[in-house]
Coordinates of C-alpha atoms in Angstrom, one line a residue:
M157 CA 134.0 16.7 81.3
L158 CA 132.8 19.9 82.9
A159 CA 129.3 18.6 83.6
T160 CA 130.1 16.5 86.6
A161 CA 127.3 14.9 88.6
L162 CA 127.6 17.7 91.2
V163 CA 127.4 20.4 88.6
A164 CA 124.5 18.8 86.9
T165 CA 122.6 18.6 90.2
V166 CA 123.3 22.3 90.9
L167 CA 122.2 23.4 87.4
A168 CA 119.1 21.3 87.6
A169 CA 118.2 22.9 90.9
C170 CA 118.9 26.4 89.7
S171 CA 117.2 26.1 86.3
T172 CA 113.9 25.7 88.0
A173 CA 114.4 28.8 90.1
R174 CA 113.3 31.6 87.7
P175 CA 112.3 34.9 89.4
M176 CA 108.9 36.5 89.5
L177 CA 108.7 40.3 89.7
A178 CA 107.3 40.1 93.2
G179 CA 110.1 37.9 94.3
Q180 CA 110.5 34.2 94.7
V181 CA 109.6 32.2 97.8
E182 CA 110.6 28.8 99.0
Q183 CA 108.8 27.1 101.8
A184 CA 110.6 27.1 105.1
T185 CA 110.4 24.5 107.9
P186 CA 108.9 25.7 111.1
V187 CA 111.3 27.1 113.7
D188 CA 111.1 26.0 117.3
A189 CA 110.8 29.1 119.4
K190 CA 112.9 27.4 122.1
S191 CA 115.7 26.4 119.7
A192 CA 119.2 27.5 120.3
P193 CA 120.7 30.3 118.2
R194 CA 121.9 29.3 114.8
E195 CA 124.5 30.6 112.5
L196 CA 124.0 31.6 108.9
S197 CA 127.0 32.1 106.6
I198 CA 126.7 34.4 103.6
F199 CA 129.5 34.2 101.0
S200 CA 129.6 37.0 98.5
I201 CA 131.5 38.4 95.6
N202 CA 131.1 41.5 93.4
D203 CA 132.5 43.0 90.2
F204 CA 133.7 39.8 88.7
H205 CA 133.7 41.3 85.2
G206 CA 134.1 38.0 83.4
H207 CA 137.6 37.3 84.8
I208 CA 137.3 33.5 84.4
Q209 CA 141.0 33.1 83.5
A210 CA 143.7 33.1 86.2
K211 CA 146.1 36.1 85.8
S212 CA 149.5 37.3 87.1
P213 CA 149.5 39.8 90.0
T214 CA 148.0 43.2 89.3
P215 CA 147.6 46.2 91.5
L216 CA 143.9 45.4 92.0
M217 CA 144.7 41.9 93.5
P218 CA 145.1 41.3 97.2
R219 CA 148.2 42.9 98.7
L220 CA 149.6 40.6 101.4
P221 CA 152.9 39.6 102.8
D222 CA 155.0 37.5 100.5
A223 CA 155.4 33.9 101.7
Q224 CA 159.2 34.0 101.2
T225 CA 160.3 37.6 101.9
G226 CA 157.4 39.0 104.0
E227 CA 157.2 42.0 101.6
I228 CA 153.7 43.5 101.2
K229 CA 152.8 43.2 97.5
A230 CA 150.1 42.1 95.1
Q231 CA 149.5 38.4 95.0
A232 CA 148.2 36.3 92.1
A233 CA 144.5 35.7 92.9
G234 CA 141.2 34.9 91.3
G235 CA 140.3 32.9 88.2
I236 CA 137.1 30.8 88.2
A237 CA 139.0 27.5 88.8
Y238 CA 140.6 29.0 92.0
L239 CA 137.4 30.6 93.0
A240 CA 135.6 27.3 92.8
A241 CA 138.3 25.6 94.9
A242 CA 138.1 28.4 97.5
M243 CA 134.3 28.2 97.7
S244 CA 134.4 24.5 98.1
K245 CA 136.9 24.6 100.9
L246 CA 135.3 27.6 102.7
R247 CA 131.7 26.2 102.5
A248 CA 132.8 22.7 103.7
G249 CA 132.8 23.9 107.4
R250 CA 129.6 25.8 107.2
A251 CA 126.4 23.8 107.8
H252 CA 124.1 26.7 106.7
A253 CA 125.7 28.7 103.9
V254 CA 124.5 30.6 100.8
F255 CA 126.4 32.3 98.0
V256 CA 125.3 35.7 96.5
A257 CA 126.8 38.5 94.4
A258 CA 126.5 42.3 94.2
G259 CA 126.6 42.8 90.5
D260 CA 128.9 43.5 87.5
L261 CA 129.5 39.8 87.1
I262 CA 129.8 40.5 83.4
G263 CA 130.6 43.5 81.2
A264 CA 134.0 45.2 80.7
S265 CA 135.3 41.6 80.5
P266 CA 138.5 40.2 79.1
L267 CA 138.4 38.5 75.7
Y268 CA 138.1 35.0 77.1
S269 CA 134.6 36.0 78.2
S270 CA 133.6 39.0 76.1
L271 CA 134.2 37.4 72.7
L272 CA 131.7 34.7 73.8
K273 CA 129.1 37.2 75.0
D274 CA 130.0 36.6 78.6
E275 CA 128.1 33.3 78.4
P276 CA 130.9 31.1 79.9
S277 CA 131.2 33.5 82.9
L278 CA 127.5 33.2 83.6
A279 CA 127.4 29.5 83.1
A280 CA 130.4 29.0 85.4
L281 CA 129.1 31.2 88.2
G282 CA 125.8 29.3 88.1
E283 CA 127.7 26.1 88.6
L284 CA 129.1 27.6 91.8
D285 CA 125.6 27.5 93.3
L286 CA 125.2 31.3 93.2
V287 CA 121.6 31.8 94.2
A288 CA 121.2 35.5 93.1
S289 CA 123.0 38.6 92.1
A290 CA 122.1 42.3 92.4
L291 CA 122.1 43.8 88.9
G292 CA 125.2 45.8 88.1
N293 CA 125.4 48.7 85.7
H294 CA 127.7 46.7 83.4
E295 CA 125.1 44.0 83.0
L296 CA 123.3 46.6 80.9
D297 CA 126.2 47.5 78.6
A298 CA 124.6 45.6 75.7
G299 CA 121.0 46.6 76.7
L300 CA 118.2 45.1 78.7
M301 CA 117.0 42.7 76.0
E302 CA 120.5 41.1 75.6
L303 CA 120.7 40.8 79.4
K304 CA 117.3 39.0 79.5
R305 CA 118.4 36.7 76.7
K306 CA 121.5 35.6 78.5
A307 CA 119.7 35.4 81.9
N308 CA 117.0 33.2 80.4
G309 CA 119.5 31.0 78.6
E310 CA 118.1 31.8 75.2
C311 CA 120.2 31.7 72.0
P312 CA 119.9 33.7 68.8
A313 CA 118.9 32.0 65.6
L314 CA 122.6 31.2 64.8
G315 CA 123.2 29.8 68.2
C316 CA 124.9 31.0 71.4
A317 CA 128.5 31.9 71.4
W318 CA 129.1 29.4 74.2
P319 CA 128.1 25.9 73.0
D320 CA 125.3 24.4 74.9
Y321 CA 124.6 27.5 76.9
K322 CA 121.6 27.1 79.1
G323 CA 121.8 30.3 81.2
P324 CA 123.2 31.0 84.6
G325 CA 120.4 29.5 86.7
F326 CA 120.3 32.4 89.1
P327 CA 118.2 35.6 88.9
Y328 CA 119.4 39.2 88.7
L329 CA 117.7 41.4 91.3
A330 CA 116.9 45.1 90.8
A331 CA 114.1 46.5 92.9
N332 CA 114.9 50.1 91.9
M333 CA 115.2 49.6 88.1
L334 CA 111.8 50.7 87.0
D335 CA 109.8 50.9 83.8
A336 CA 109.8 54.7 83.1
Q337 CA 106.2 54.7 82.1
T338 CA 104.6 52.3 84.6
G339 CA 107.0 52.8 87.5
K340 CA 107.0 49.0 88.0
P341 CA 110.2 46.9 88.5
I342 CA 111.6 45.3 85.3
L343 CA 113.4 42.4 87.0
A344 CA 112.8 40.5 90.2
T345 CA 113.0 42.6 93.4
H346 CA 114.0 39.8 95.7
I347 CA 114.3 36.1 96.2
I348 CA 113.5 34.2 99.4
K349 CA 115.5 31.1 100.2
E350 CA 115.3 28.7 103.1
V351 CA 118.6 28.7 105.0
A352 CA 119.2 27.3 108.5
G353 CA 115.5 26.9 108.9
F354 CA 114.8 30.6 108.2
K355 CA 113.1 32.4 105.3
V356 CA 116.0 34.6 104.2
A357 CA 115.1 37.4 101.7
F358 CA 117.9 38.6 99.4
V359 CA 116.8 42.0 98.1
G360 CA 118.7 43.6 95.2
A361 CA 119.4 47.1 94.0
V362 CA 121.5 48.6 91.2
T363 CA 123.2 51.9 91.6
R364 CA 120.8 54.8 91.0
D365 CA 123.7 56.4 89.1
T366 CA 123.4 53.9 86.3
P367 CA 122.4 56.6 83.8
M368 CA 125.8 58.3 84.4
V369 CA 127.8 55.2 83.7
V370 CA 125.9 53.4 80.9
I371 CA 125.4 54.5 77.3
P372 CA 121.9 56.1 77.2
K373 CA 120.7 53.9 74.3
S374 CA 121.2 50.8 76.5
I375 CA 118.7 52.0 79.1
V376 CA 116.0 53.7 77.1
G377 CA 112.7 53.4 78.9
L378 CA 114.2 52.7 82.3
R379 CA 114.3 54.7 85.5
F380 CA 116.5 54.2 88.5
A381 CA 115.2 55.1 91.9
D382 CA 117.0 55.7 95.2
E383 CA 118.4 52.4 96.6
A384 CA 117.5 52.9 100.3
D385 CA 114.1 54.4 99.6
T386 CA 113.2 51.5 97.4
L387 CA 114.4 48.7 99.7
N388 CA 112.7 50.4 102.7
A389 CA 109.4 50.5 100.8
L390 CA 109.5 46.7 100.2
L391 CA 109.4 45.9 103.9
P392 CA 105.7 45.3 104.2
Q393 CA 105.7 42.9 101.2
L394 CA 108.7 41.0 102.5
R395 CA 107.1 40.5 105.9
A396 CA 103.8 39.5 104.2
E397 CA 105.7 36.8 102.4
G398 CA 107.1 35.5 105.6
A399 CA 110.7 36.7 105.3
Q400 CA 112.5 36.4 108.7
V401 CA 116.0 37.6 107.8
L402 CA 116.5 40.4 105.3
V403 CA 119.8 40.8 103.3
A404 CA 120.4 43.9 101.1
V405 CA 122.5 43.1 98.1
M406 CA 123.3 46.3 96.2
H407 CA 125.6 47.4 93.4
E408 CA 126.8 50.5 95.1
G409 CA 129.5 50.9 97.6
A410 CA 132.1 53.0 99.4
S411 CA 135.7 54.2 99.2
H412 CA 138.1 52.7 101.7
S413 CA 141.8 53.4 102.3
G414 CA 142.3 50.7 104.9
G415 CA 142.9 47.0 104.7
A416 CA 140.5 44.4 103.4
N417 CA 139.7 43.3 107.0
D418 CA 139.2 45.6 109.9
P419 CA 139.0 43.6 113.2
S420 CA 137.2 46.5 114.9
Y421 CA 134.8 47.0 111.9
E422 CA 135.3 50.8 112.5
C423 CA 136.9 51.5 109.1
P424 CA 138.0 55.1 109.7
G425 CA 137.8 57.2 106.5
L426 CA 135.1 55.0 104.9
Q427 CA 133.0 57.3 102.7
G428 CA 130.8 57.4 99.7
R429 CA 127.2 56.7 98.6
G430 CA 127.4 53.2 100.2
V431 CA 127.8 54.7 103.6
D432 CA 124.9 57.2 103.1
I433 CA 122.6 54.3 101.9
A434 CA 123.6 52.2 104.9
R435 CA 122.7 55.0 107.3
R436 CA 119.3 55.4 105.7
L437 CA 118.4 51.8 105.2
D438 CA 115.8 50.4 107.6
P439 CA 117.4 48.5 110.6
A440 CA 115.3 45.5 109.6
Y441 CA 118.0 44.6 107.0
A442 CA 120.5 42.4 108.8
I443 CA 123.5 43.1 106.6
I444 CA 124.4 45.1 103.4
I445 CA 126.5 43.4 100.8
S446 CA 127.9 46.0 98.4
G447 CA 129.8 46.4 95.1
H448 CA 130.6 48.8 92.3
T449 CA 133.6 50.5 93.9
H450 CA 136.0 47.5 93.6
Q451 CA 137.0 47.9 97.2
A452 CA 137.6 45.2 99.8
Y453 CA 136.3 46.0 103.3
T454 CA 134.5 44.6 106.3
C455 CA 132.9 47.5 108.2
K456 CA 129.9 48.3 110.4
I457 CA 127.7 51.4 110.0
N458 CA 125.6 52.0 113.1
G459 CA 126.4 48.5 114.2
R460 CA 125.4 46.7 110.9
L461 CA 127.8 45.0 108.6
L462 CA 128.6 46.8 105.3
V463 CA 130.9 44.5 103.3
Q464 CA 132.5 44.3 99.8
A465 CA 134.9 41.7 98.2
G466 CA 137.2 43.8 96.0
S467 CA 136.9 42.7 92.3
Y468 CA 137.7 40.1 89.7
G469 CA 137.2 37.1 92.1
G470 CA 140.4 38.0 94.1
W471 CA 138.4 38.0 97.3
V472 CA 135.4 36.2 98.8
T473 CA 133.6 37.8 101.7
E474 CA 132.2 35.5 104.4
S475 CA 129.7 37.1 106.7
R476 CA 128.5 35.0 109.7
L477 CA 125.2 36.0 111.4
T478 CA 124.2 34.4 114.7
L479 CA 120.4 34.5 114.8
D480 CA 117.8 33.8 117.5
A481 CA 114.7 31.7 116.8
S482 CA 112.9 34.7 115.4
G483 CA 115.7 35.7 113.0
K484 CA 117.0 38.6 115.1
V485 CA 120.8 39.1 114.7
L486 CA 122.6 38.4 118.0
D487 CA 126.1 38.7 116.5
A488 CA 127.6 39.6 113.1
Q489 CA 131.1 38.9 111.9
S490 CA 132.7 39.2 108.5
V491 CA 136.1 38.4 106.9
N492 CA 137.4 38.8 103.4
H493 CA 139.2 35.6 102.3
P494 CA 141.9 36.1 99.5
V495 CA 141.5 33.7 96.6
L496 CA 145.2 33.1 96.3
Q497 CA 146.4 30.9 93.5
S498 CA 149.2 29.7 95.8
A499 CA 146.7 28.5 98.4
Y500 CA 144.4 26.4 96.3
T501 CA 144.5 23.7 93.7
P502 CA 142.4 24.8 90.8
N503 CA 139.1 22.9 90.3
P504 CA 139.7 20.6 87.2
A505 CA 136.2 21.1 85.9
F506 CA 136.6 24.8 85.8
V507 CA 140.1 24.6 84.4
A508 CA 138.5 22.7 81.5
L509 CA 135.9 25.4 81.1
V510 CA 138.6 28.1 80.8
Q511 CA 140.6 26.0 78.4
R512 CA 137.5 25.6 76.2
A513 CA 137.0 29.4 76.3
A514 CA 140.6 29.9 75.4
A515 CA 140.4 27.6 72.4
L516 CA 137.3 29.3 71.1
T517 CA 138.9 32.8 71.3
A518 CA 142.6 32.0 70.6
A519 CA 142.7 33.3 67.0
V520 CA 141.6 36.8 68.1
R521 CA 143.3 37.0 71.4
N522 CA 146.7 35.9 70.3
K523 CA 147.0 38.2 67.3
P524 CA 150.2 40.2 67.8
V525 CA 150.1 43.9 67.5
A526 CA 153.6 45.3 68.2
E527 CA 156.9 44.6 70.0
L528 CA 157.2 47.3 72.7
K529 CA 160.2 48.3 74.8
Q530 CA 158.1 49.4 77.8
G531 CA 154.6 49.6 79.0
A532 CA 152.4 52.4 80.4
Q533 CA 150.5 52.8 83.6
R534 CA 147.0 54.2 84.3
S535 CA 147.9 55.4 87.8
V536 CA 148.4 59.1 88.3
Q537 CA 151.4 60.6 90.2
A538 CA 151.0 64.0 91.9
P539 CA 151.3 66.8 91.0
F540 CA 150.1 65.5 87.6
G541 CA 146.5 64.6 86.8
D542 CA 147.4 62.6 83.7
S543 CA 148.9 59.1 83.4
T544 CA 151.1 57.7 80.7
L545 CA 148.5 55.2 79.6
G546 CA 145.7 57.8 79.6
N547 CA 147.9 60.0 77.4
L548 CA 148.7 57.1 75.1
I549 CA 145.0 56.3 74.6
A550 CA 144.1 59.9 74.0
D551 CA 146.9 60.3 71.5
S552 CA 145.9 57.2 69.6
Q553 CA 142.4 58.4 69.3
L554 CA 143.4 61.9 68.1
A555 CA 145.8 60.4 65.5
Y556 CA 143.1 57.9 64.3
A557 CA 140.6 60.7 63.9
K558 CA 143.0 63.0 62.1
K559 CA 143.7 60.3 59.4
R560 CA 140.0 60.2 58.7
G561 CA 139.2 63.9 58.8
S562 CA 140.1 66.8 61.1
A563 CA 140.5 66.9 64.9
D564 CA 142.2 69.2 67.4
L565 CA 142.2 67.2 70.6
A566 CA 141.0 64.0 72.3
L567 CA 139.7 63.2 75.8
M568 CA 139.4 59.8 77.5
N569 CA 137.5 58.9 80.7
T570 CA 139.6 57.1 83.3
G571 CA 136.8 54.6 84.1
G572 CA 137.2 53.3 80.5
I573 CA 140.8 52.3 81.2
R574 CA 140.6 48.9 82.9
A575 CA 144.2 47.7 83.1
D576 CA 147.8 48.7 82.6
L577 CA 149.7 48.2 79.4
T578 CA 152.3 45.5 80.5
V579 CA 155.2 44.4 78.4
E580 CA 157.1 41.1 78.7
P581 CA 160.5 40.7 77.1
G582 CA 160.4 38.6 74.0
R583 CA 156.6 38.6 73.7
P584 CA 154.7 41.0 71.5
V585 CA 151.7 42.9 72.8
T586 CA 148.6 41.1 71.6
M587 CA 145.0 42.0 70.9
S588 CA 144.1 40.4 74.2
D589 CA 146.5 42.8 76.1
L590 CA 144.9 45.8 74.5
F591 CA 141.3 44.6 74.9
A592 CA 142.0 44.2 78.6
I593 CA 142.7 47.9 78.7
Q594 CA 139.7 49.0 76.6
P595 CA 137.1 46.2 76.7
F596 CA 134.1 48.2 75.7
A597 CA 134.6 48.5 71.9
N598 CA 133.3 52.0 72.1
E599 CA 132.9 54.0 68.9
L600 CA 135.0 57.2 68.5
V601 CA 133.0 60.3 67.9
V602 CA 134.4 63.6 66.5
M603 CA 132.3 66.6 67.4
T604 CA 132.5 70.4 67.3
I605 CA 132.5 72.3 70.6
S606 CA 133.4 75.9 71.5
G607 CA 136.3 76.9 73.6
A608 CA 133.9 78.1 76.2
Q609 CA 132.2 74.6 76.3
L610 CA 135.6 73.0 76.6
R611 CA 136.5 75.3 79.5
E612 CA 133.2 74.5 81.2
L613 CA 133.8 70.7 80.7
L614 CA 137.3 70.9 82.2
Q615 CA 136.2 73.0 85.2
R616 CA 133.2 70.7 86.0
Q617 CA 135.4 67.5 86.1
L618 CA 137.9 68.9 88.6
P619 CA 137.9 67.3 92.0
K620 CA 135.6 68.5 94.8
D621 CA 136.6 69.1 98.4
D622 CA 140.2 68.1 97.5
A623 CA 139.1 64.5 96.7
S624 CA 141.4 62.2 94.7
P625 CA 141.2 63.3 91.1
R626 CA 139.8 61.1 88.3
L627 CA 140.4 63.6 85.6
L628 CA 139.7 63.2 81.9
Q629 CA 142.9 62.1 80.2
V630 CA 144.1 64.4 77.4
S631 CA 145.9 64.2 74.1
G632 CA 149.2 66.0 73.7
S633 CA 147.6 68.9 72.0
L634 CA 145.8 69.9 75.2
R635 CA 147.5 71.1 78.4
Y636 CA 146.1 72.8 81.4
Q637 CA 146.7 73.6 85.1
Y638 CA 144.4 73.8 88.1
S639 CA 144.6 74.7 91.7
V640 CA 142.7 73.9 94.9
G641 CA 141.9 76.7 97.3
A642 CA 141.8 76.8 101.1
D643 CA 138.1 76.0 100.8
G644 CA 138.9 72.7 99.0
Q645 CA 137.4 73.9 95.7
A646 CA 139.4 73.4 92.5
K647 CA 139.8 76.1 90.0
L648 CA 140.8 75.8 86.4
G649 CA 143.9 77.7 85.4
A650 CA 145.7 78.2 82.1
V651 CA 144.5 76.1 79.2
S652 CA 146.2 75.6 75.8
V653 CA 145.2 73.7 72.6
G654 CA 147.8 73.1 70.0
G655 CA 150.2 75.3 71.8
Q656 CA 147.9 78.3 71.8
P657 CA 145.8 79.7 74.7
L658 CA 142.2 78.4 74.7
N659 CA 139.9 80.7 72.7
D660 CA 136.4 80.7 74.1
Q661 CA 135.0 81.9 70.8
R662 CA 136.8 79.4 68.6
K663 CA 135.3 76.1 67.4
Y664 CA 137.3 72.9 68.1
R665 CA 137.0 69.4 66.8
L666 CA 137.1 67.0 69.8
V667 CA 137.4 63.2 69.8
V668 CA 135.7 61.2 72.5
N669 CA 134.2 57.7 72.8
N670 CA 130.5 57.4 72.4
F671 CA 129.9 56.8 76.1
M672 CA 131.3 60.3 76.8
A673 CA 129.7 61.8 73.7
E674 CA 126.3 60.8 75.1
G675 CA 127.0 62.4 78.5
G676 CA 128.4 59.5 80.4
D677 CA 130.2 60.0 83.7
G678 CA 128.2 63.2 84.1
Q679 CA 129.8 64.9 81.1
S680 CA 126.6 66.6 80.1
V681 CA 128.4 69.4 78.3
L682 CA 129.4 67.0 75.5
R683 CA 125.7 66.5 74.6
Q684 CA 125.9 70.0 73.2
G685 CA 128.5 68.9 70.6
T686 CA 127.5 69.3 67.0
E687 CA 128.6 68.0 63.6
R688 CA 129.1 64.6 65.0
V689 CA 131.0 61.9 62.9
S690 CA 131.7 58.4 64.0
V691 CA 135.2 57.4 62.8
G692 CA 135.7 53.9 64.2
V693 CA 136.3 51.8 67.3
D694 CA 138.6 52.8 70.2
I695 CA 140.7 49.7 70.2
D696 CA 141.4 50.0 66.5
A697 CA 142.9 53.4 67.2
M698 CA 145.4 51.9 69.7
V699 CA 146.2 49.0 67.4
E700 CA 146.9 51.4 64.5
L701 CA 149.2 53.7 66.6
L702 CA 151.2 50.9 68.2
S703 CA 151.6 48.9 65.0
E704 CA 152.8 51.9 63.0
N705 CA 154.9 53.5 65.7
P706 CA 155.8 51.2 68.6
E707 CA 158.4 53.7 69.8
V708 CA 155.6 56.1 70.8
V709 CA 155.3 54.5 74.2
T710 CA 158.8 55.6 75.2
Q711 CA 158.1 59.2 74.2
I712 CA 155.0 59.7 76.4
A713 CA 155.3 61.2 79.8
S714 CA 152.9 62.7 82.4
G715 CA 152.6 66.5 82.8
R716 CA 149.9 67.5 80.5
I717 CA 147.6 68.2 83.5
R718 CA 149.3 69.8 86.4
R719 CA 148.1 70.9 89.8
E720 CA 149.6 74.2 90.8

């Protein structure tokens, strides 16, 4: 049975540790001022997204030398049973260790977890003795009330989706998510734990950009403040509560083109909001554990560790702080450990948990959709700005809307495309495969916009300063070009809809998901759309297209968006 004596002990301990808004404090034993330096190990993950099941290698998994050939390639990694085994082995040699997370543990999850309201993922992570997690934007996908229900282990009148669900046993921390009217935090700001004889404060923050990446109706009444400013303002309270070591755990991060581990910690090319926050955060914080960008890195900004553990449980970051008697950092080292399936024997209790989730979701997951000859990828190859999978999704949504009314074009945000469409010989593509690509079950909205508004929308989403583009994916009825000048600024070129030049005065019927329709990803122009009609759910559009015309995948190519 899953509930082993060890698991029961962990859950019993965690279940009593409910957060208070001002933070939670455990009594620490006195520290001898003459004692020798001690080492504190902080293990961390981020962006787990409900990936409890073990999967085959994907481009997002650790890229390491193959054991047989030495070729650098993606390795099979992650899955809760392997993560549990890795954590057990890694913690065995650490006398003073703690496990925390930097958000997005749930949301945008595969069917194993999402069909069960992500309850098995939260239960499993709690059993790994996770003491706290920063709130991630995806934890709010279903709204704050639903998050609180799951965090508190409460079940609806008809019962929880995961039998005997009792909650995760750890608190979500979000110092900068505030009640819009009172300005007070909604969730706990921090939690203080005794580790290695020190009072260690874990202080959490969610990305201030949450309104840009969450459907507005899910965050009504909430305000998101600057991460660094908020954490800095908490210092007097943390010190008053006796905190000796401060750890910032935030769901915001950086972009990194280097390896998962940099022995020098210099990380050349590291950039993004995570770096800016690190530079502005008070030096009193000993380390910054980050998330959100799905990157794996171990870096130092102004001499302080800024770390992240990739995504989906494929990595675990171990950060080791050597502290003097007062809690001052004498040395800080960090390493990202790959959770390779080839390196660990999966924990049997968590194997049973995944098998239970598989059985409860099998009927939906295994439903066949179509036999396909080839798949489609979400990656973009220059000089194009569109991918084969992005095109396929946009085409499916346009076709779906046309059957139910009128539509001229469709746009799809790249952030909503979570996996490639992979095809295995002799096996049909299933609902599980498609849901892994589009796990949000977004509604499709048809709206009217002018040609001028479409032109403005396309111009605004072009890359800035020659950054890597993450352009809206387009249906086959829309084609355009853009160029990047010597100053690094992108400019929209020729645009056509239905084979005709874009007419600024004409009205067009546009299909987008409801996340985009409400201005998500900064697409504020779409809020101006009128005559809105909801026509169905995004995954249903893909199911309909592939089941009726499985050959369509072989006919789609990149080139609808071209950089001149």
